[in-house]
PDB file of C-alpha atoms in Angstrom:
ATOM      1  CA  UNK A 178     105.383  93.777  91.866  1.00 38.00           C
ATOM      2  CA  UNK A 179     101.613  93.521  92.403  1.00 40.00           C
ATOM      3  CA  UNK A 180      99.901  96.608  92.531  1.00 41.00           C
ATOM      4  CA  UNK A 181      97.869  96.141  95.729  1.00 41.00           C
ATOM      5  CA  UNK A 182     101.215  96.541  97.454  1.00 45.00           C
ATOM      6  CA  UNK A 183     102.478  99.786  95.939  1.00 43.00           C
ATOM      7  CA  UNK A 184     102.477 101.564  99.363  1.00 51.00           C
ATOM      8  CA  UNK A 185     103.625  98.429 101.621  1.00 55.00           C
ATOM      9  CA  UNK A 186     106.211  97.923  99.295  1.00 50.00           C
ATOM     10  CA  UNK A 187     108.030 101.477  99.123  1.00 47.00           C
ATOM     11  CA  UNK A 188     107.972 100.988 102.782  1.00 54.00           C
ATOM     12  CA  UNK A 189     110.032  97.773 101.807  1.00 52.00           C
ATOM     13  CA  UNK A 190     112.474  98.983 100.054  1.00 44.00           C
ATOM     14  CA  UNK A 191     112.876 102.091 101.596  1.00 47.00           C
ATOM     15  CA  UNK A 192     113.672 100.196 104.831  1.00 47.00           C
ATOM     16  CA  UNK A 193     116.205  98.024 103.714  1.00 44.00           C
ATOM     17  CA  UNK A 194     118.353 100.515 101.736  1.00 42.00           C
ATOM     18  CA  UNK A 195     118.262 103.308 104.408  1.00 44.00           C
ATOM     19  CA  UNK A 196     118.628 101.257 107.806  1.00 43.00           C
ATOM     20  CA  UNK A 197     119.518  97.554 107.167  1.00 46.00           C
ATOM     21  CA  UNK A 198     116.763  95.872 108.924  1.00 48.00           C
ATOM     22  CA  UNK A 199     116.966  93.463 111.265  1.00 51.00           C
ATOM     23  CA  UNK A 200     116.416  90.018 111.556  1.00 55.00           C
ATOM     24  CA  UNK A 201     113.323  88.506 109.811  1.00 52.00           C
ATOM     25  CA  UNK A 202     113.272  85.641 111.981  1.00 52.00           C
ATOM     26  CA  UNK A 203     112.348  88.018 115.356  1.00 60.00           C
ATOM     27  CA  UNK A 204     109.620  89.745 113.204  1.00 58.00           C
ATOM     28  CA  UNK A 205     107.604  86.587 112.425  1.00 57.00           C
ATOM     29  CA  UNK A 206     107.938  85.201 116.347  1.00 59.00           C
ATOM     30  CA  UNK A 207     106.870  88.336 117.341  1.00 61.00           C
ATOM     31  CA  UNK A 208     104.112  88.447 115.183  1.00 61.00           C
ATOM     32  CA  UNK A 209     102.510  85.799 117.333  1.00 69.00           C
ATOM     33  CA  UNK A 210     102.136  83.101 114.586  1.00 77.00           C
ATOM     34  CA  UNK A 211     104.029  81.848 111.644  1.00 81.00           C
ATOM     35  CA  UNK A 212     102.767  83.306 108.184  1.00 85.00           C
ATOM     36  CA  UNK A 213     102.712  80.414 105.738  1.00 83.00           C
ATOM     37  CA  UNK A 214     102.486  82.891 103.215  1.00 78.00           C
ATOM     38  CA  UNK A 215     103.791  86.009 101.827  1.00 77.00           C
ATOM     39  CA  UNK A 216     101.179  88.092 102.457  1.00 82.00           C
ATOM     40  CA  UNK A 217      99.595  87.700 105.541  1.00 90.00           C
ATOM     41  CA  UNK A 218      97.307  90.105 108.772  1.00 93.00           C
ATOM     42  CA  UNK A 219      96.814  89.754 111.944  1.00 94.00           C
ATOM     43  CA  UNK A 220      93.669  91.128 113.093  1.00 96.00           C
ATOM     44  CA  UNK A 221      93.130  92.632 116.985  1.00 94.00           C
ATOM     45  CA  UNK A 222      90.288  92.608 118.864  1.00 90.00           C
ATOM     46  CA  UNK A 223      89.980  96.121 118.630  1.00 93.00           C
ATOM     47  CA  UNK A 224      90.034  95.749 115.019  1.00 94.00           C
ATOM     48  CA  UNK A 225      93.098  97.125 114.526  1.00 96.00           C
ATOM     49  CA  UNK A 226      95.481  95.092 112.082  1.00 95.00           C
ATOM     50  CA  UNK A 227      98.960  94.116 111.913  1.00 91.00           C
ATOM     51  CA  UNK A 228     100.543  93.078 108.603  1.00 90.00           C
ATOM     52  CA  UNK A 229     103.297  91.251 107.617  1.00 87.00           C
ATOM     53  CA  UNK A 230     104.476  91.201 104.060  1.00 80.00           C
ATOM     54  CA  UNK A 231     107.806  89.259 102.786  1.00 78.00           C
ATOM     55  CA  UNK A 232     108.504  90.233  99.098  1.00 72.00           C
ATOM     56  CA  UNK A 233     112.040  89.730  96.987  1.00 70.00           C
ATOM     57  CA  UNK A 234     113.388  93.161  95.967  1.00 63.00           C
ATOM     58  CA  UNK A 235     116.257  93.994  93.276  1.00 62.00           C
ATOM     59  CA  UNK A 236     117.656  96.048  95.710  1.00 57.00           C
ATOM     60  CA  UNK A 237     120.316  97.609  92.420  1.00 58.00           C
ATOM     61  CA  UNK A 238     117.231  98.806  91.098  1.00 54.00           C
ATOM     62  CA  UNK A 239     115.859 101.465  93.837  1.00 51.00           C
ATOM     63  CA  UNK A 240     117.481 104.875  94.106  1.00 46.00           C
ATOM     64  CA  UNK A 241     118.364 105.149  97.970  1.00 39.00           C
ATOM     65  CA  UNK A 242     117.131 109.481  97.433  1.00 45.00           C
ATOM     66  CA  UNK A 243     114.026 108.566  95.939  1.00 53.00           C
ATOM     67  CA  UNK A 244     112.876 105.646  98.742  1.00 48.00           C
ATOM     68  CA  UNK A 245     113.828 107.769 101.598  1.00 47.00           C
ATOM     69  CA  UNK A 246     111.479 110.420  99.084  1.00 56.00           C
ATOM     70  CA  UNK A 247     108.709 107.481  98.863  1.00 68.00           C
ATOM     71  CA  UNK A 248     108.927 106.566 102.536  1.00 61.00           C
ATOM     72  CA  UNK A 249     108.187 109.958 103.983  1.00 61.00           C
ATOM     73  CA  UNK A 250     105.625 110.714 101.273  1.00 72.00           C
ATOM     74  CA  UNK A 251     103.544 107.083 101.972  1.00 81.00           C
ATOM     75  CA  UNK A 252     103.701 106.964 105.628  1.00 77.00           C
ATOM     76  CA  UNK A 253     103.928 110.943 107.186  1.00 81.00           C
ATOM     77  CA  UNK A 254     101.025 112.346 104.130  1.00 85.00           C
ATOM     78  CA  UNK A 255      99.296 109.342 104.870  1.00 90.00           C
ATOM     79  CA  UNK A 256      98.874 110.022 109.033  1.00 93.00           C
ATOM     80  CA  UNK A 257      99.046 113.812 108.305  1.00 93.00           C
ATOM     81  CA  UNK A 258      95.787 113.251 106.598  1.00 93.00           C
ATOM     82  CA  UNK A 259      94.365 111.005 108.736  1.00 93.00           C
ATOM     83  CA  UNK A 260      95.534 111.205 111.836  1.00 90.00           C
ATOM     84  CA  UNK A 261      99.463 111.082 113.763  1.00 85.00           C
ATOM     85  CA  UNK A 262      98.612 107.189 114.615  1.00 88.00           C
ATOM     86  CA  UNK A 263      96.905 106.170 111.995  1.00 94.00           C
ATOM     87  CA  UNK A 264      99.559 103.821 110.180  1.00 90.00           C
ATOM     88  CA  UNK A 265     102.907 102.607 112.477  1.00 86.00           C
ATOM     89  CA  UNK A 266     105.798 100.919 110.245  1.00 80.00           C
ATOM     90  CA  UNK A 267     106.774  98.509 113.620  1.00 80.00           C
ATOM     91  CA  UNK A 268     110.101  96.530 112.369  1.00 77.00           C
ATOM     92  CA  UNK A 269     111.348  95.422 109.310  1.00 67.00           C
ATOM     93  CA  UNK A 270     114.340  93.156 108.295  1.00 67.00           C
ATOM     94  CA  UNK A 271     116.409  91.997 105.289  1.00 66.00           C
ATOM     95  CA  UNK A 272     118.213  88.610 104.832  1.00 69.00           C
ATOM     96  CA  UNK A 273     119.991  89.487 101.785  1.00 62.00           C
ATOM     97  CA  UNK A 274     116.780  88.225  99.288  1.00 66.00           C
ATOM     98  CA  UNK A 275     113.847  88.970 100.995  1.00 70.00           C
ATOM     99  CA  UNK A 276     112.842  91.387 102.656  1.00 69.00           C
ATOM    100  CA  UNK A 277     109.804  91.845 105.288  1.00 75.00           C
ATOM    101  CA  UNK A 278     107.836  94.420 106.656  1.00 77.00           C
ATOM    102  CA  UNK A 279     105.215  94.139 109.808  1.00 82.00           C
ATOM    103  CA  UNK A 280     103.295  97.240 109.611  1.00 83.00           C
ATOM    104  CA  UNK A 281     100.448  98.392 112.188  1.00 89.00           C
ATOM    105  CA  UNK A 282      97.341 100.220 110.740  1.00 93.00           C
ATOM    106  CA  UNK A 283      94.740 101.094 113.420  1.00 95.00           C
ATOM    107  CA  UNK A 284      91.197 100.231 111.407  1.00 95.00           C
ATOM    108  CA  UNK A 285      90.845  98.260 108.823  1.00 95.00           C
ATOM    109  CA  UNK A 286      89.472 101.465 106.838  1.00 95.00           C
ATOM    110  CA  UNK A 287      93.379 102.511 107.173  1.00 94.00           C
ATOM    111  CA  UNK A 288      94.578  99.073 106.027  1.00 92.00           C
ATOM    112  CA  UNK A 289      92.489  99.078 102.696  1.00 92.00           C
ATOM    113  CA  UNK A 290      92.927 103.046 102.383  1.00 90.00           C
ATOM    114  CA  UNK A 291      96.773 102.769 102.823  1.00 88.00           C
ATOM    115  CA  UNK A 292      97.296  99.609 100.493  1.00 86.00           C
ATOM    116  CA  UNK A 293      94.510 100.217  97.859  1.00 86.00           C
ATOM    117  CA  UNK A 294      92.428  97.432  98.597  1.00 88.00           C
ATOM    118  CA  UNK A 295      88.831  96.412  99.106  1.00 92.00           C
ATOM    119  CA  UNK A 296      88.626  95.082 102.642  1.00 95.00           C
ATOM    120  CA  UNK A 297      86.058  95.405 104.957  1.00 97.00           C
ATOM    121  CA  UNK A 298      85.508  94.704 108.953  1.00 97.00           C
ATOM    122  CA  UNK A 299      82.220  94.918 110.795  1.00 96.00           C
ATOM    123  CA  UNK A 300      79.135  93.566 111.476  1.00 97.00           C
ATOM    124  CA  UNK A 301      76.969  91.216 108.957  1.00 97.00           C
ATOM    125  CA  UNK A 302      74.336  93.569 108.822  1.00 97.00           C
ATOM    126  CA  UNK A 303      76.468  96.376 108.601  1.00 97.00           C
ATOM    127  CA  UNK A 304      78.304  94.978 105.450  1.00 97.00           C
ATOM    128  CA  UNK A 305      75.514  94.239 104.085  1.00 95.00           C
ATOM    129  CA  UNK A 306      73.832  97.817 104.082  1.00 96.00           C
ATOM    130  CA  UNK A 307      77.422  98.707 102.413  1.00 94.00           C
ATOM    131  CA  UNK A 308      76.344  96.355  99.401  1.00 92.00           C
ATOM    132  CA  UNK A 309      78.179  93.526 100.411  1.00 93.00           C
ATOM    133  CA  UNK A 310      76.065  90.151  98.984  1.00 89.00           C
ATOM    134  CA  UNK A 311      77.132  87.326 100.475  1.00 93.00           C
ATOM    135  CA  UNK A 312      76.085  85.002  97.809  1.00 88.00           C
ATOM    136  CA  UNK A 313      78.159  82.137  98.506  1.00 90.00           C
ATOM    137  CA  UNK A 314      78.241  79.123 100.293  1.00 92.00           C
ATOM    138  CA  UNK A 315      79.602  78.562 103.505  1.00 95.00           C
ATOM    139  CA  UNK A 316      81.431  76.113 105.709  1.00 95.00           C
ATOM    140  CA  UNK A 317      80.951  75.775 109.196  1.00 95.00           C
ATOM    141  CA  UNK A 318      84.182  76.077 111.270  1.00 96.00           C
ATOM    142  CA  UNK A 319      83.946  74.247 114.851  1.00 93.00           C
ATOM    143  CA  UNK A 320      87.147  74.321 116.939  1.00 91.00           C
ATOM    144  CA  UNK A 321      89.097  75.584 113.663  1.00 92.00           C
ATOM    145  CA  UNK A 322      88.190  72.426 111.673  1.00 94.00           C
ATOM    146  CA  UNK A 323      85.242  72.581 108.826  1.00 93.00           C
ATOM    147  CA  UNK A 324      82.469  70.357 108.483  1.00 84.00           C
ATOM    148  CA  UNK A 325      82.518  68.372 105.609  1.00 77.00           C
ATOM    149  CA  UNK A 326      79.287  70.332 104.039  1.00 87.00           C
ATOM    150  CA  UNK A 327      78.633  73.884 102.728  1.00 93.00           C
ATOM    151  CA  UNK A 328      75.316  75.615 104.024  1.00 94.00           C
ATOM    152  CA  UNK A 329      73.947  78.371 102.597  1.00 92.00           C
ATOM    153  CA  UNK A 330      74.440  82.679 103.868  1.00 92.00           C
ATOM    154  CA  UNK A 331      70.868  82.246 105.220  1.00 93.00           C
ATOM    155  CA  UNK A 332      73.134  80.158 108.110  1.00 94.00           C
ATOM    156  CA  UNK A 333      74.947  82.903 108.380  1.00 95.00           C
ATOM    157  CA  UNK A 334      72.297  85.421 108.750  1.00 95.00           C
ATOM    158  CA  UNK A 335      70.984  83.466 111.748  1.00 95.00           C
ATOM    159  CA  UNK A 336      72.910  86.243 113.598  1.00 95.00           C
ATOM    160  CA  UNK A 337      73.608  89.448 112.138  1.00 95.00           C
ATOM    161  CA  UNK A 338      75.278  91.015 114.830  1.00 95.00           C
ATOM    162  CA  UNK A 339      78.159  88.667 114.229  1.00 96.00           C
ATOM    163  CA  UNK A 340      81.596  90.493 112.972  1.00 97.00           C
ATOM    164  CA  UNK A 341      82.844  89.845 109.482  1.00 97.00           C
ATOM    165  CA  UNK A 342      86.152  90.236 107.597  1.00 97.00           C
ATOM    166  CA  UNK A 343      85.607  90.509 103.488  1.00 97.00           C
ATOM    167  CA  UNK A 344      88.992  90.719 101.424  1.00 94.00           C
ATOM    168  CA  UNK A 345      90.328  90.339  98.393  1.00 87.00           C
ATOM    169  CA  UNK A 346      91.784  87.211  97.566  1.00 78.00           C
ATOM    170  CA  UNK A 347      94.497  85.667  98.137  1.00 88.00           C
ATOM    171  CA  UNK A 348      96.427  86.642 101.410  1.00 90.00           C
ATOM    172  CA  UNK A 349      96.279  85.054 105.182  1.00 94.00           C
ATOM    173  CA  UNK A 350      94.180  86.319 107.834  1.00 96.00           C
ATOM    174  CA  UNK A 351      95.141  85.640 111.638  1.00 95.00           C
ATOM    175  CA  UNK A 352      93.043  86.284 114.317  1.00 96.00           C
ATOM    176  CA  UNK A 353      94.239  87.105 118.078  1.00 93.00           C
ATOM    177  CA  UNK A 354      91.143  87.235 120.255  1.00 91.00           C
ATOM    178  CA  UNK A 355      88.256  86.029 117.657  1.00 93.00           C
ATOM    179  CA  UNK A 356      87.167  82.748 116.783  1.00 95.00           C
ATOM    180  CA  UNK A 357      86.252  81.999 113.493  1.00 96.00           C
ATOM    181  CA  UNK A 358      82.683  80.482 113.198  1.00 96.00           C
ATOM    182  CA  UNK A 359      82.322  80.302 109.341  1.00 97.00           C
ATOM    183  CA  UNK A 360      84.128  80.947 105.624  1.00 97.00           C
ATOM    184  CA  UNK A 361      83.466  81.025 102.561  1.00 95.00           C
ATOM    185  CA  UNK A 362      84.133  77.924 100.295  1.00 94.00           C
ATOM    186  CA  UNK A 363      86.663  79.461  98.895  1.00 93.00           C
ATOM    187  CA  UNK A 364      88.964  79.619 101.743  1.00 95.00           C
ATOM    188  CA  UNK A 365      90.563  76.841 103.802  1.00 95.00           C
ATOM    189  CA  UNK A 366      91.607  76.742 108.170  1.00 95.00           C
ATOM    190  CA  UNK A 367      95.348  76.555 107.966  1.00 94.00           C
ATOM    191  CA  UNK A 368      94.880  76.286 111.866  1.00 92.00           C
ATOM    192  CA  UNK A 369      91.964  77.548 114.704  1.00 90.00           C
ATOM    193  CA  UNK A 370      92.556  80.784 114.455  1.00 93.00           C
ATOM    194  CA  UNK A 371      94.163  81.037 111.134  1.00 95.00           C
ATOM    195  CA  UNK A 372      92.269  81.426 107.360  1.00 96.00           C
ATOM    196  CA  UNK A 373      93.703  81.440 104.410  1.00 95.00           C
ATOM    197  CA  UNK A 374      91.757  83.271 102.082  1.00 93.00           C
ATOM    198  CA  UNK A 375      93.074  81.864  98.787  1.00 90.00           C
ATOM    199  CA  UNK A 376      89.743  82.264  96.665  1.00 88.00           C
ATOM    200  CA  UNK A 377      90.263  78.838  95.125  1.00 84.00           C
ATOM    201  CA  UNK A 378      87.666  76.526  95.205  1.00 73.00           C
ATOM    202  CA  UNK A 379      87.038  72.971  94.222  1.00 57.00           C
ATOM    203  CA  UNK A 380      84.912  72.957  90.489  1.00 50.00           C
ATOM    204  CA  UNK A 381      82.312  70.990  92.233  1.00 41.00           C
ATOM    205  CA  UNK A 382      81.033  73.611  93.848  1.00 44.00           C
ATOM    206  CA  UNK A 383      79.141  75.056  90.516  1.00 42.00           C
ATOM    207  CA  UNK A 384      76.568  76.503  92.508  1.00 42.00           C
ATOM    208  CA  UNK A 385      77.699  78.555  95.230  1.00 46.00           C
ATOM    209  CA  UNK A 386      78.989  81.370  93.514  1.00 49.00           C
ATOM    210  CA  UNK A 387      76.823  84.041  92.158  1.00 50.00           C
ATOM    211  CA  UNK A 388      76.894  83.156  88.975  1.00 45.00           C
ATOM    212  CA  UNK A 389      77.386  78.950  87.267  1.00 44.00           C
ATOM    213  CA  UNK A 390      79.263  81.210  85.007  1.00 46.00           C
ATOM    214  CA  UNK A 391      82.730  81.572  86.600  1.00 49.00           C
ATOM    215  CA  UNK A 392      82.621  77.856  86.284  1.00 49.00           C
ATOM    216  CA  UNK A 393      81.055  77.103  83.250  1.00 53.00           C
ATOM    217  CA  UNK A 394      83.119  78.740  80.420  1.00 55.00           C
ATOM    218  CA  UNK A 395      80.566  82.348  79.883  1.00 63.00           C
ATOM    219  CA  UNK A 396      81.509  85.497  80.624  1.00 67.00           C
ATOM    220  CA  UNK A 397      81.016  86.237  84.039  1.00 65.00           C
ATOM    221  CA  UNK A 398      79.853  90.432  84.674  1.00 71.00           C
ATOM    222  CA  UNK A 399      82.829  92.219  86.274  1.00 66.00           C
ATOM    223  CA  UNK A 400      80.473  92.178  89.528  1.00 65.00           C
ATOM    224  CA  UNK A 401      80.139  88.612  89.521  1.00 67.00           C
ATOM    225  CA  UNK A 402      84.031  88.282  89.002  1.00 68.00           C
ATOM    226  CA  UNK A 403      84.696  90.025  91.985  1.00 70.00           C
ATOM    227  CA  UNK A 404      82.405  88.783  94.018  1.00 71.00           C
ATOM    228  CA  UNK A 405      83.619  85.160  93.306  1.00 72.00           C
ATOM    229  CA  UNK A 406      86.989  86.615  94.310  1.00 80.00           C
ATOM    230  CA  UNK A 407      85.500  87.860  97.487  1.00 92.00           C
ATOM    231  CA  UNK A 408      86.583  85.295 101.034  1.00 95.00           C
ATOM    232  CA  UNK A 409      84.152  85.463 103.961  1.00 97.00           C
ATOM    233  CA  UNK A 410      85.324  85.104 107.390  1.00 97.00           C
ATOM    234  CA  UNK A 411      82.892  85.152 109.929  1.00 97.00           C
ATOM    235  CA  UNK A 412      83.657  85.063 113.633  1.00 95.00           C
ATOM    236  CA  UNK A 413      82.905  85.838 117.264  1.00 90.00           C
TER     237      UNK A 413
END
């Protein structure tokens, strides 16, 4: 199981041994939208973020002690730390295969804190005092479609107040209230309010990444790696 999901996926397990679940299909209507994928947010208006993960489990291989252990340890240490409403497990539900979790985290500093990830949400010039680069191309997104042409981050830079979602790929990023104005080239629209940040990108694109490296056969720097791994989402 990958590691980004150590914490989400306890919560998994732990939830289908000790209370059965319920149905899966009720958790993704009431999510709002239909995840395409198995790993997917939804992101608030207020920033706060909603996940839904969907992962197969050996279910004969968890101890039911040591998940109920895991459960409390991930989710109670986590809010005692930071705060009694920091993290909310919502619903969760089992079909006999899969099982799926839709978990509410209150900032996106919880989301990344509680799952180990790099993820960041904010304003442009805000990310980019953290370090952030943004040395990529872009696509333009009008009325959740993309133009046929990448433009360069000086586009996006045209306003720096704008708010900006950076993540690791590859997952899918929903938005309820936002629309989405640009992404990165390595992303695609699955629909107008709906990215899927997938980090693939077509090998004619040499040049947009920091580095002709990642494309050309050299060793890319571990920075330049991850940056090329990095998906853009700007909206307003």
């Amino acid at each position: 199981m990958r590691a980004k999901k150590r914490a989400v996926a306890a919560v998994l397990a732990a939830a289908v041994m000790l209370l059965g679940g319920c149905d899966i299909i009720d958790i993704v209507e009431q999510a709002g939208w239909t995840p395409e994928t198995s790993d997917a947010i939804s992101i608030a208006e207020d920033g706060s973020i909603t996940e839904i993960v969907q992962e197969t489990l050996d279910q004969s291989y968890y101890d039911v002690t040591e998940l109920e252990s895991m459960i409390q340890t991930e989710v109670a240490e986590y809010n005692s730390e930071h705060g009694t409403d920091s993290i909310k497990v919502e619903e969760f539900g089992n079909d006999g295969s899969t099982v799926t979790l839709k978990i509410w985290f209150s900032s996106a500093d919880d989301y990344a804190e509680f799952n180990n990830v790099e993820f960041y949400y904010g304003s442009i010039i805000s990310a980019q005092l953290e370090g952030y680069l943004f040395d990529v191309s872009f696509c333009r997104v009008t009325d959740g479609e993309t133009s046929g042409s990448t433009v360069s981050y000086t586009k996006v830079f045209e306003d720096m107040s704008a708010t900006v979602v950076i993540t690791q790929a590859p997952m899918e990023v929903h938005f309820e209230d936002s629309e989405v104005t640009f992404i990165s080239a390595n992303a695609e629209m699955l629909s107008a309010d709906t990215v899927n940040a997938s980090g693939e990108q077509e090998e004619t694109e040499a040049l947009i990444l920091p580095s002709s490296k990642v494309y050309e056969g050299e060793e890319a720097t571990y920075a330049e790696q991850k940056e090329a791994n990095r998906v853009y989402i700007i909206c307003e």
